[in-house]
Amino acid sequence: MTVKRWITLHHLLILLCLMMIPLLIHKGIGISQKLAAIQTAEHLFHEKRLVEAENWYRKAQVNRSIRYKEELISSRLEELAPITAMKNDLGDIADQASRADHERDFELLMKAYNKLQQAQSRYMTPEGAYSDYYSQVSEHYGIPQNFTGYFQKFKTLFLEQMEQNLAGASYDDESFKRNLLRIPGGLLGTEQEWLDELLTAFQKYDETKLTRMAAKGLVKSMLNDASSMLAEYKSNNLEAPWIISNAENLIESLLQSDWDNDDYAAFAMHARQFATFADSADPESKVLSLAKSRIDELMLRAGKNAENGDYQEAIDLYTALGHYQDTQAEISAAELAWTLAEPVRLLPSPADGSGYAHVVSGRDRFGSKVYVAATDQNNKLYFGRMNAEESVQVLSNQNLTPEKQIRTIAVDPDLSTNSNPVIVVEAASEARNARYAAFEVRESNITLLYSIEGDSLTIQPDGTLHVVNPVGEGEGQTAIFVRSGDIYQFAGIMQDILDISADSVSQYPDKLVRFTSTIIRTGSGEALAMGSNSLLLLRGDFSLPAGAAKVTVTGRFKQYAEQTVDEQLIGQIEAALKGQTGGETSGPNERQVEDRVDGQIGSRVEEQVDGQADGQVAGTGDGQMGGQGAGQVDGTGDGQMGGRADGQGEGASNGLLQSLTEGKQLWVPIVEVEMIR
């Protein structure tokens, strides 16, 4: 029989029936299961085992083997919809928690736990009709046991991280603290038991960490971490007294060590760091009080050092204390006091460390609070000054070469002005006794005024220089140098000056003489003066001191000039005499002149004769006294008295008045003045 002949309709039907048998069996089983599910669900529903009933109703609904009591199933599921929603929510939460455990994702687990808390608060309400079934659904998914296990694993992980931080002395990541505090304590025992366990672990960790940081000298970081830890604990409503006590103990030991080692900079720095910490953590700290009292003690010690002149010690101590508080004002005051006591500090320290060879200084002159002049080993001149604003200026000059050995330097009072000091220097000289130099300090430089070699140099009150035996012009004599602009130049040879009376000027023609006379009147480039019994005409380029009556004149008699006597001249002479005597002069009455000579001049002459052996009043023969003006009292007779006794005498001056008549022409000696004062 061939296949073709065998495949007939009859045979195909038999084959199809045979193939339908498994399908019918499967459908029958499905129908049986659905009927059983409905029956079981109804039984559970009536026994109020609604969670299980919902599950069987759900199985019956998805069973499509037969459409049987579909309306009943739908109504029951609609009635049990809250349980269905509860199962869906808790199922999703269980899946998320399982995934977090598998991936070791603590944040994901906390999200799942937060959802669980929300679901619990939503479904387990006192008025909720299905709140009693929440525990059944939760147990159905194993939520309590699973979450406890998951958090237990993370607890172990975080505690291990804590130990790893201590072992590696690495504290960058301390998130485990925050995570441990987030673990629900109720899942691991009671809340208090879990909190006690955590605080014990945290205390051990914190104390170990702070101690190790302090031992490594990380004091500031240690205190900053302590502050951060306190803030973190406070944010979690926790107290951590061990942090404050541990920090205080560590700082107290550290401060004591700094104090014992006289390391006041470290003491001040550590005290400031702790004060910053304690101001917020423990303002009443005994350690803070102790640190402040010792800082006050050190401030007093520094002040006493400055008062005693130990300026460097004071500044060093103030600088050290600057780590605790601002001591810049105290440092500046100590430095100023030191500078006033040792002005050389205004100058830069010599590069070779040898110091300055010659130093001169002063205060409150030349517009400076303090000034100093000094020369170094290379003869470089320095001048430093500090003004009222404590601004310092330093100038220098190298006109003196190093081979010129300096003997002395000084600030000359005669050459200096109110604003420009003049520094005079005496140095060794191979050709003469010394080399004399002067430097004028100006606003922005030091200028050389002179550098002269000679046997001696004296600075005159008028600012001229008298140099004995200078090198060059004036050699072998006493030369005069006069300032011209910025430098002193040779002006001539100094001649001997004869001290004479004004009345004897004409006896020394063309010779340098010095005498005292009384100014009667002045004009342009000249002045009329009088001696005891004569008039003189002074000419030259000079100026008279303000209000001067008597002057000392140095000059030379050259020639005579004609002078007319008039009423004005006589009046001026009388006025000059009044200024000398403080009273009125007599007229041309010879008896009055004689009386005043006998009563006043005679006694003064006797006093000078007694007090000045070989003095200005001396006998000249035949009983004459002071023979420089014979007949000067009354113009006649022997025993005449010199008119220079006690500064020219009234009688002599009246004698001058007697000799003058209005309209008379006199020949008056002319004196070319070289100096007048």
XYZ file of C-alpha atoms in Angstrom:
677
model
C 0.000 0.000 0.000
C 1.435 3.315 -0.939
C 1.265 6.492 1.116
C -0.844 8.138 -1.474
C -3.455 5.449 -1.351
C -3.353 5.426 2.490
C -4.026 9.192 2.919
C -7.719 9.208 2.564
C -10.354 11.387 4.190
C -11.131 8.692 6.643
C -7.610 8.449 7.738
C -7.222 12.234 8.016
C -10.170 12.478 10.343
C -8.779 9.767 12.528
C -5.438 11.616 12.615
C -7.080 14.904 13.555
C -9.026 13.259 16.326
C -5.879 11.768 17.692
C -4.211 15.210 17.616
C -7.141 16.823 19.446
C -6.931 14.439 22.342
C -3.926 16.303 24.075
C -5.626 19.627 23.503
C -8.807 18.375 25.008
C -6.917 16.941 27.914
C -5.079 20.304 28.444
C -8.311 22.249 28.195
C -9.942 19.918 30.592
C -7.197 20.383 33.074
C -7.463 24.170 32.686
C -11.192 24.013 33.197
C -10.699 21.881 36.236
C -8.109 24.307 37.630
C -10.331 27.316 37.053
C -13.262 25.649 38.728
C -11.027 24.683 41.627
C -9.594 28.209 41.813
C -13.048 29.739 41.924
C -14.132 27.270 44.530
C -10.996 27.891 46.650
C -11.261 31.650 46.254
C -14.864 31.640 47.322
C -14.030 29.503 50.301
C -11.164 31.800 51.338
C -13.253 34.887 50.694
C -15.978 33.743 52.998
C -13.383 32.885 55.646
C -12.063 36.470 55.325
C -8.716 35.233 54.128
C -8.831 37.919 51.536
C -5.140 38.052 50.557
C -5.185 34.386 49.544
C -8.654 34.767 48.064
C -7.446 37.664 45.883
C -4.621 35.491 44.654
C -7.000 32.627 43.665
C -9.432 35.021 42.054
C -6.516 36.468 40.075
C -5.545 32.923 38.944
C -9.104 32.166 37.943
C -9.284 35.415 35.979
C -6.189 34.694 33.944
C -7.373 31.108 33.268
C -9.119 31.294 29.846
C -9.853 27.611 29.562
C -13.523 28.298 30.084
C -15.687 31.310 30.644
C -17.205 30.546 33.983
C -18.482 32.978 36.625
C -16.541 35.803 35.042
C -18.833 38.396 36.528
C -18.345 36.947 40.007
C -14.597 36.915 39.575
C -14.564 40.546 38.371
C -16.775 41.738 41.193
C -14.704 39.948 43.771
C -11.443 41.391 42.356
C -12.981 44.842 42.261
C -13.936 44.424 45.882
C -10.421 43.220 46.686
C -8.718 45.991 44.618
C -7.051 47.577 47.700
C -5.369 44.283 48.462
C -4.274 44.012 44.844
C -2.760 47.507 44.988
C -1.086 46.650 48.283
C 0.424 43.517 46.757
C 1.639 45.427 43.710
C 3.267 48.160 45.830
C 4.950 45.782 48.230
C 6.026 43.570 45.373
C 7.734 46.473 43.628
C 9.386 47.487 46.909
C 10.614 43.969 47.478
C 12.080 43.842 43.968
C 13.842 47.238 44.417
C 15.298 46.217 47.775
C 16.547 42.949 46.313
C 18.242 44.825 43.470
C 19.871 47.283 45.944
C 21.261 44.379 47.921
C 22.612 42.736 44.807
C 24.234 45.961 43.559
C 25.353 47.098 47.058
C 23.556 50.385 46.468
C 22.673 51.835 49.872
C 20.853 54.829 48.419
C 18.601 52.548 46.374
C 17.858 50.479 49.464
C 16.966 53.637 51.404
C 14.606 54.661 48.594
C 12.937 51.256 48.808
C 12.702 51.580 52.571
C 11.185 55.049 52.275
C 8.592 53.648 49.870
C 7.895 50.867 52.346
C 7.353 53.461 55.066
C 4.970 55.367 52.819
C 3.059 52.196 51.921
C 2.821 51.223 55.550
C 1.465 54.627 56.532
C -1.020 54.459 53.669
C -2.335 50.948 54.244
C -2.063 50.524 57.988
C -4.455 53.231 59.024
C -6.782 52.567 61.958
C -9.837 53.257 59.829
C -8.588 51.244 56.870
C -10.737 48.210 56.036
C -7.746 46.235 54.831
C -5.058 47.388 57.273
C -5.159 43.986 58.958
C -4.087 42.351 55.710
C -0.886 44.489 55.331
C 1.163 42.136 57.496
C -0.030 39.174 55.443
C 1.112 40.795 52.192
C 4.371 41.900 53.803
C 5.034 38.385 55.028
C 4.051 37.064 51.649
C 6.995 38.934 50.090
C 9.333 38.350 53.064
C 9.787 42.079 53.484
C 10.612 42.237 57.233
C 13.200 39.482 57.058
C 14.711 40.658 53.777
C 15.062 44.308 54.802
C 16.631 43.308 58.118
C 19.150 41.176 56.277
C 19.915 43.862 53.737
C 20.555 46.548 56.367
C 22.622 44.124 58.424
C 24.918 43.641 55.439
C 25.315 47.392 54.959
C 25.928 47.868 58.687
C 28.800 45.409 58.485
C 30.112 47.162 55.368
C 30.069 50.612 56.971
C 31.722 49.461 60.184
C 34.456 47.894 58.071
C 34.946 51.227 56.266
C 35.329 52.905 59.662
C 38.108 50.506 60.617
C 39.765 50.932 57.228
C 39.873 54.720 57.705
C 41.630 54.308 61.039
C 44.021 51.708 59.680
C 44.982 53.862 56.702
C 44.824 57.203 58.574
C 42.643 58.427 55.733
C 39.610 60.443 56.703
C 38.508 61.897 53.402
C 35.412 59.701 53.130
C 33.362 59.437 56.289
C 29.999 58.916 54.626
C 29.649 55.679 56.589
C 28.752 57.747 59.665
C 25.818 59.354 57.971
C 24.772 56.040 56.439
C 24.917 54.183 59.741
C 22.732 56.834 61.314
C 20.205 56.344 58.488
C 19.846 52.604 59.100
C 16.488 51.991 60.827
C 17.327 50.986 64.364
C 14.089 49.062 64.773
C 15.222 46.477 62.219
C 18.395 45.684 64.202
C 16.916 45.621 67.681
C 15.482 48.529 69.611
C 16.200 52.089 68.557
C 18.089 52.807 71.787
C 20.197 49.651 71.542
C 21.155 50.523 67.993
C 21.918 54.143 68.944
C 24.079 53.063 71.892
C 25.991 50.694 69.651
C 26.547 53.436 67.082
C 27.670 56.065 69.602
C 30.150 53.629 71.136
C 31.627 52.936 67.715
C 31.649 56.636 66.811
C 33.368 57.630 70.057
C 36.135 55.101 69.507
C 36.591 56.279 65.941
C 36.487 60.003 66.771
C 38.922 59.823 69.692
C 41.372 57.671 67.755
C 41.197 59.966 64.756
C 41.645 63.217 66.720
C 44.512 61.803 68.776
C 46.374 60.604 65.698
C 45.895 63.919 63.907
C 47.203 65.852 66.920
C 50.205 63.530 67.170
C 51.064 64.339 63.547
C 50.885 68.073 64.251
C 47.657 68.533 62.294
C 46.205 70.644 65.076
C 44.176 73.022 62.945
C 42.778 70.186 60.840
C 42.017 68.226 63.984
C 40.030 71.090 65.508
C 38.267 71.802 62.218
C 37.255 68.152 61.992
C 36.090 68.250 65.603
C 33.870 71.244 64.811
C 32.508 69.513 61.710
C 31.766 66.336 63.652
C 29.944 68.281 66.357
C 27.862 70.025 63.704
C 27.035 66.709 62.025
C 26.015 65.109 65.299
C 23.914 68.143 66.122
C 22.171 67.941 62.758
C 21.164 64.408 63.754
C 20.009 65.588 67.203
C 22.880 63.790 68.896
C 25.282 64.902 71.604
C 28.973 64.012 71.333
C 30.639 65.260 74.551
C 33.657 63.051 73.966
C 34.735 65.283 71.064
C 35.013 68.413 73.221
C 36.699 66.626 76.126
C 39.139 64.834 73.847
C 40.006 68.044 71.955
C 40.545 69.935 75.224
C 42.797 67.206 76.632
C 44.877 67.112 73.469
C 45.225 70.910 73.281
C 46.018 71.227 76.984
C 48.895 68.753 76.627
C 50.085 70.498 73.482
C 49.987 73.972 75.057
C 51.866 72.740 78.107
C 54.550 71.255 75.878
C 54.846 74.534 73.933
C 55.121 76.493 77.182
C 57.734 74.192 78.703
C 59.834 74.452 75.525
C 59.494 78.277 75.379
C 57.968 77.865 71.933
C 55.703 80.873 72.278
C 54.914 81.121 68.574
C 53.532 77.574 68.618
C 51.763 78.293 71.916
C 50.053 81.380 70.482
C 49.112 79.605 67.252
C 47.663 76.574 69.045
C 45.867 78.838 71.522
C 44.269 80.806 68.667
C 43.225 77.615 66.884
C 41.657 76.256 70.052
C 39.982 79.597 70.818
C 38.313 79.514 67.402
C 37.064 76.014 68.174
C 36.031 76.712 71.769
C 34.189 79.962 71.016
C 31.392 77.897 69.503
C 31.955 74.479 71.061
C 32.709 75.361 74.687
C 33.022 79.084 75.524
C 33.485 78.268 79.232
C 36.448 75.981 78.581
C 39.063 76.015 81.347
C 41.758 75.341 78.772
C 40.687 78.459 76.886
C 40.861 80.539 80.076
C 44.326 79.194 80.852
C 45.549 79.971 77.339
C 44.220 83.544 77.512
C 45.838 84.189 80.897
C 49.211 83.027 79.619
C 48.876 85.128 76.496
C 48.276 88.153 78.753
C 51.362 87.189 80.755
C 53.481 87.061 77.609
C 52.157 90.445 76.445
C 53.222 91.991 79.760
C 56.632 90.352 79.477
C 57.123 91.739 75.974
C 56.167 95.221 77.173
C 58.707 95.073 79.996
C 61.382 93.907 77.556
C 60.733 96.979 75.428
C 60.827 99.270 78.473
C 64.161 97.767 79.553
C 65.709 98.247 76.122
C 65.574 94.555 75.187
C 63.935 95.466 71.921
C 64.791 92.345 69.934
C 63.361 90.111 72.658
C 60.237 92.266 72.778
C 59.776 92.202 69.006
C 60.369 88.442 68.852
C 57.786 87.882 71.561
C 55.259 90.248 69.976
C 55.815 88.494 66.645
C 55.185 85.119 68.260
C 52.032 86.422 69.941
C 50.873 87.722 66.578
C 49.688 84.169 65.899
C 47.069 84.704 68.609
C 46.130 88.379 68.230
C 47.089 91.438 66.224
C 50.350 92.781 67.689
C 51.434 94.908 64.745
C 50.977 98.143 66.713
C 53.150 96.821 69.550
C 55.816 95.635 67.107
C 55.870 99.035 65.382
C 56.155 100.828 68.732
C 59.042 98.593 69.835
C 60.827 99.047 66.510
C 60.391 102.824 66.742
C 61.734 102.891 70.307
C 64.674 100.750 69.201
C 65.360 103.054 66.276
C 65.227 106.118 68.510
C 67.663 104.430 70.903
C 69.897 103.127 68.098
C 69.367 105.306 65.015
C 71.949 103.303 63.047
C 69.124 100.794 62.519
C 67.770 103.200 59.912
C 70.677 102.229 57.678
C 71.022 98.983 55.743
C 73.261 96.350 57.303
C 76.668 96.242 55.574
C 76.944 93.303 53.215
C 80.120 91.982 54.822
C 78.576 92.122 58.289
C 81.403 94.312 59.619
C 79.160 97.134 60.834
C 79.729 100.874 60.533
C 83.097 102.363 61.477
C 81.851 105.806 62.545
C 78.343 106.810 63.584
C 76.761 110.093 64.669
C 73.054 110.622 65.277
C 70.468 112.969 66.744
C 66.764 113.614 67.193
C 64.191 116.286 66.389
C 66.328 118.309 63.982
C 66.377 119.010 60.268
C 62.676 118.099 60.005
C 63.375 114.563 61.215
C 62.221 112.651 64.252
C 65.585 110.858 64.246
C 68.607 110.915 61.940
C 71.945 109.128 61.673
C 75.129 109.537 59.651
C 77.687 106.746 59.349
C 80.585 105.511 57.266
C 81.302 101.881 56.454
C 84.623 100.113 56.030
C 84.895 101.415 52.446
C 84.378 105.043 53.554
C 80.941 105.181 51.975
C 78.898 107.827 53.743
C 75.289 107.033 54.639
C 72.612 109.329 55.993
C 69.277 108.006 57.199
C 66.324 109.886 58.623
C 62.801 109.194 59.806
C 60.114 111.851 59.561
C 57.084 112.396 61.789
C 55.067 109.903 59.719
C 57.826 107.332 60.426
C 58.783 107.199 56.768
C 62.483 106.375 56.361
C 64.883 107.779 53.760
C 68.485 106.624 53.267
C 71.030 108.514 51.120
C 74.670 107.702 50.393
C 77.853 109.238 48.969
C 81.167 107.662 47.907
C 83.374 110.751 47.397
C 85.880 109.522 49.983
C 87.934 106.684 48.560
C 88.541 103.586 50.721
C 92.265 104.300 51.209
C 91.514 107.510 53.121
C 91.293 106.402 56.732
C 88.505 108.299 58.485
C 89.183 109.493 62.021
C 85.974 111.260 63.030
C 82.641 112.409 61.666
C 80.229 114.959 63.134
C 77.233 117.112 62.267
C 78.496 120.702 62.224
C 76.098 123.177 63.886
C 77.483 126.239 62.065
C 77.359 124.916 58.515
C 74.054 123.073 58.948
C 70.737 124.790 58.253
C 67.307 124.065 59.655
C 66.594 121.603 56.866
C 70.016 120.538 55.572
C 72.518 118.943 57.946
C 76.211 119.193 57.070
C 78.426 116.254 58.017
C 82.102 117.079 58.560
C 84.694 114.337 58.243
C 88.321 114.258 59.346
C 90.504 111.673 57.612
C 94.179 110.799 57.433
C 96.441 112.697 55.010
C 99.934 111.892 53.788
C 100.723 115.528 52.989
C 99.249 117.295 56.022
C 97.909 116.583 59.469
C 94.467 115.687 58.107
C 92.031 115.799 55.242
C 88.900 117.766 56.068
C 85.676 117.182 54.163
C 82.082 118.330 54.505
C 78.933 116.872 52.977
C 75.580 118.625 52.782
C 72.538 116.367 53.018
C 69.793 117.619 50.736
C 66.318 116.407 49.911
C 67.409 113.608 47.599
C 71.228 113.465 47.630
C 74.431 114.133 49.560
C 76.716 116.803 48.066
C 80.422 117.309 48.784
C 81.042 120.921 49.907
C 84.803 120.720 50.359
C 87.684 118.285 50.712
C 90.826 120.092 51.908
C 94.140 118.807 53.223
C 95.769 121.026 55.867
C 97.320 121.151 59.314
C 94.098 122.448 60.881
C 90.703 123.768 59.856
C 88.331 125.947 61.829
C 84.824 126.910 60.832
C 84.085 130.550 61.568
C 80.715 131.791 62.846
C 80.135 133.471 59.487
C 80.544 130.112 57.715
C 84.015 130.755 56.259
C 86.865 128.286 56.695
C 90.321 129.090 58.074
C 92.778 126.414 56.996
C 96.347 126.382 58.271
C 98.924 125.353 55.652
C 96.538 123.865 53.090
C 97.764 121.863 50.107
C 97.698 124.121 47.046
C 96.695 127.762 47.242
C 97.597 129.394 50.555
C 100.230 126.774 51.337
C 102.342 127.713 54.366
C 99.820 130.293 55.545
C 96.310 130.481 56.952
C 93.970 130.393 53.986
C 90.383 131.518 53.881
C 87.803 129.469 51.984
C 84.379 130.892 51.195
C 81.318 129.044 49.954
C 80.346 129.788 46.393
C 77.262 127.897 45.313
C 77.698 124.226 46.181
C 81.431 124.292 46.917
C 83.981 126.149 49.049
C 86.679 128.024 47.123
C 89.972 129.660 48.101
C 89.315 133.334 48.853
C 92.670 134.609 50.122
C 95.217 134.631 52.914
C 94.158 135.577 56.417
C 96.110 138.526 57.813
C 96.724 139.357 61.479
C 94.083 141.681 62.864
C 95.086 144.555 65.174
C 92.657 145.378 67.975
C 92.563 149.185 68.337
C 90.235 151.967 69.490
C 87.939 153.562 66.965
C 89.658 156.941 67.499
C 93.060 155.635 66.389
C 92.003 154.154 63.028
C 93.895 156.789 61.045
C 97.164 155.713 62.674
C 97.039 152.324 60.812
C 96.554 153.070 57.133
C 95.882 150.025 54.895
C 96.235 147.575 57.784
C 93.562 145.129 58.906
C 92.223 146.413 62.196
C 89.308 145.615 64.497
C 87.540 148.117 66.720
C 84.222 148.818 68.385
C 82.109 151.826 67.459
C 78.570 153.147 67.797
C 76.385 153.468 64.700
C 74.850 156.911 64.322
C 73.082 156.538 61.007
C 73.117 154.237 57.976
C 72.863 154.635 54.245
C 73.259 152.550 51.113
C 76.559 150.683 51.441
C 77.801 152.899 54.256
C 77.227 153.905 57.863
C 78.376 156.828 60.026
C 79.800 155.710 63.370
C 81.508 157.372 66.302
C 84.281 156.443 68.639
C 84.999 158.215 71.909
C 86.083 161.540 70.398
C 85.792 161.096 66.649
C 83.571 160.111 63.774
C 84.192 157.357 61.207
C 82.602 156.493 57.879
C 82.136 152.740 57.278
C 81.828 151.543 53.679
C 81.389 148.140 52.093
C 78.948 145.360 51.264
C 77.551 144.606 54.680
C 74.326 144.439 56.611
C 73.852 145.496 60.191
C 72.237 143.296 62.831
C 68.688 144.329 63.614
C 68.534 147.095 66.212
C 72.329 147.228 66.512
C 73.912 150.333 68.090
C 77.384 149.112 68.987
C 79.180 146.950 66.428
C 82.593 145.356 66.056
C 84.163 146.296 62.742
C 86.998 144.582 60.892
C 88.428 146.606 58.013
C 91.116 148.914 56.594
C 91.575 152.709 56.754
C 91.961 153.981 53.208
C 91.351 157.762 53.076
C 89.342 160.679 54.470
C 85.974 162.047 53.525
C 84.568 165.462 54.245
C 81.594 165.522 56.602
C 79.351 168.550 57.260
C 78.044 169.005 60.783
C 74.377 169.913 60.884
C 71.613 169.963 63.458
C 70.422 166.497 62.408
C 73.878 164.986 62.974
C 74.176 166.570 66.415
C 70.721 165.225 67.289
C 71.667 161.732 66.112
C 74.821 161.791 68.251
C 72.809 162.881 71.279
C 70.293 160.065 70.617
C 73.110 157.538 70.386
C 74.536 158.774 73.701
C 71.146 158.444 75.340
C 70.992 154.846 74.131
C 74.383 154.174 75.759
C 73.767 155.822 79.131
C 70.025 155.399 79.549
C 69.778 159.143 80.398
C 70.173 162.543 78.844
C 73.478 163.992 77.744
C 74.668 167.395 78.940
C 75.098 170.312 76.700
C 78.326 172.053 76.000
C 78.777 173.138 79.676
C 82.340 172.310 80.645
C 81.584 172.287 84.379
C 78.935 169.564 83.933
C 81.367 167.450 81.921
C 84.022 167.728 84.631
C 81.557 166.832 87.389
C 80.370 163.718 85.609
C 83.905 162.622 84.809
C 84.854 162.980 88.479
C 81.728 161.249 89.790
C 81.292 158.347 87.344
C 84.149 157.678 84.983
C 86.852 157.957 87.626
C 85.415 155.170 89.788
C 84.913 152.865 86.772
C 88.481 153.383 85.649
C 89.695 152.449 89.121
C 87.639 149.227 89.032
C 89.140 148.219 85.710
C 92.639 149.003 86.861
C 92.154 146.817 89.953
C 90.531 143.912 88.097
C 92.686 143.767 84.971
C 96.394 143.513 85.588
C 98.165 144.696 82.464
C 94.707 145.287 80.941
C 93.237 147.861 78.704
C 93.533 150.678 81.280
C 97.233 151.245 81.929
C 99.450 154.150 82.942
C 101.529 155.688 80.197
C 103.749 158.022 82.170
C 103.290 161.220 84.117
C 100.191 159.750 85.750
C 98.298 159.402 82.481
C 95.801 156.437 82.237
C 94.718 154.798 78.995
C 96.880 156.928 76.793
C 94.814 156.195 73.665
C 93.133 159.539 73.556
C 95.088 162.055 75.610
C 93.031 164.932 76.759
C 89.803 163.031 75.957
C 87.977 164.145 79.119
C 88.320 167.902 78.954
C 90.850 168.315 76.194
C 93.395 170.163 78.437
C 95.913 169.652 81.224
C 98.031 166.807 82.523
C 96.634 163.715 84.229
C 94.190 163.191 81.381
C 92.014 159.997 81.440
C 91.640 157.559 78.504
C 88.234 157.623 76.976
C 88.112 153.784 76.630
C 87.662 153.266 80.353
C 84.406 151.387 80.840
C 83.229 151.790 77.251
C 84.002 155.397 76.333
C 82.459 157.417 79.213
C 79.878 160.166 79.045
C 82.351 162.966 79.450
C 84.290 161.883 76.401
C 81.155 161.767 74.301
C 80.130 165.148 75.567
C 83.599 166.252 74.605
C 82.798 165.112 71.063
C 79.620 167.142 71.180
C 81.554 170.199 72.447
C 83.911 169.958 69.514
C 81.072 170.009 67.004
C 79.408 173.201 65.878
C 76.715 173.447 63.265
C 78.042 174.145 59.794
C 81.525 172.994 60.603
C 83.363 170.801 58.023
C 85.211 167.722 59.346
C 87.571 165.253 57.705
C 86.346 161.802 58.714
C 88.439 158.614 58.178
C 86.883 156.069 55.765
C 87.108 152.395 56.776
C 86.614 149.720 54.079
C 84.685 147.066 56.013
C 85.504 143.370 55.568
C 83.342 142.095 58.402
C 80.932 143.656 60.813
C 79.013 142.120 63.679
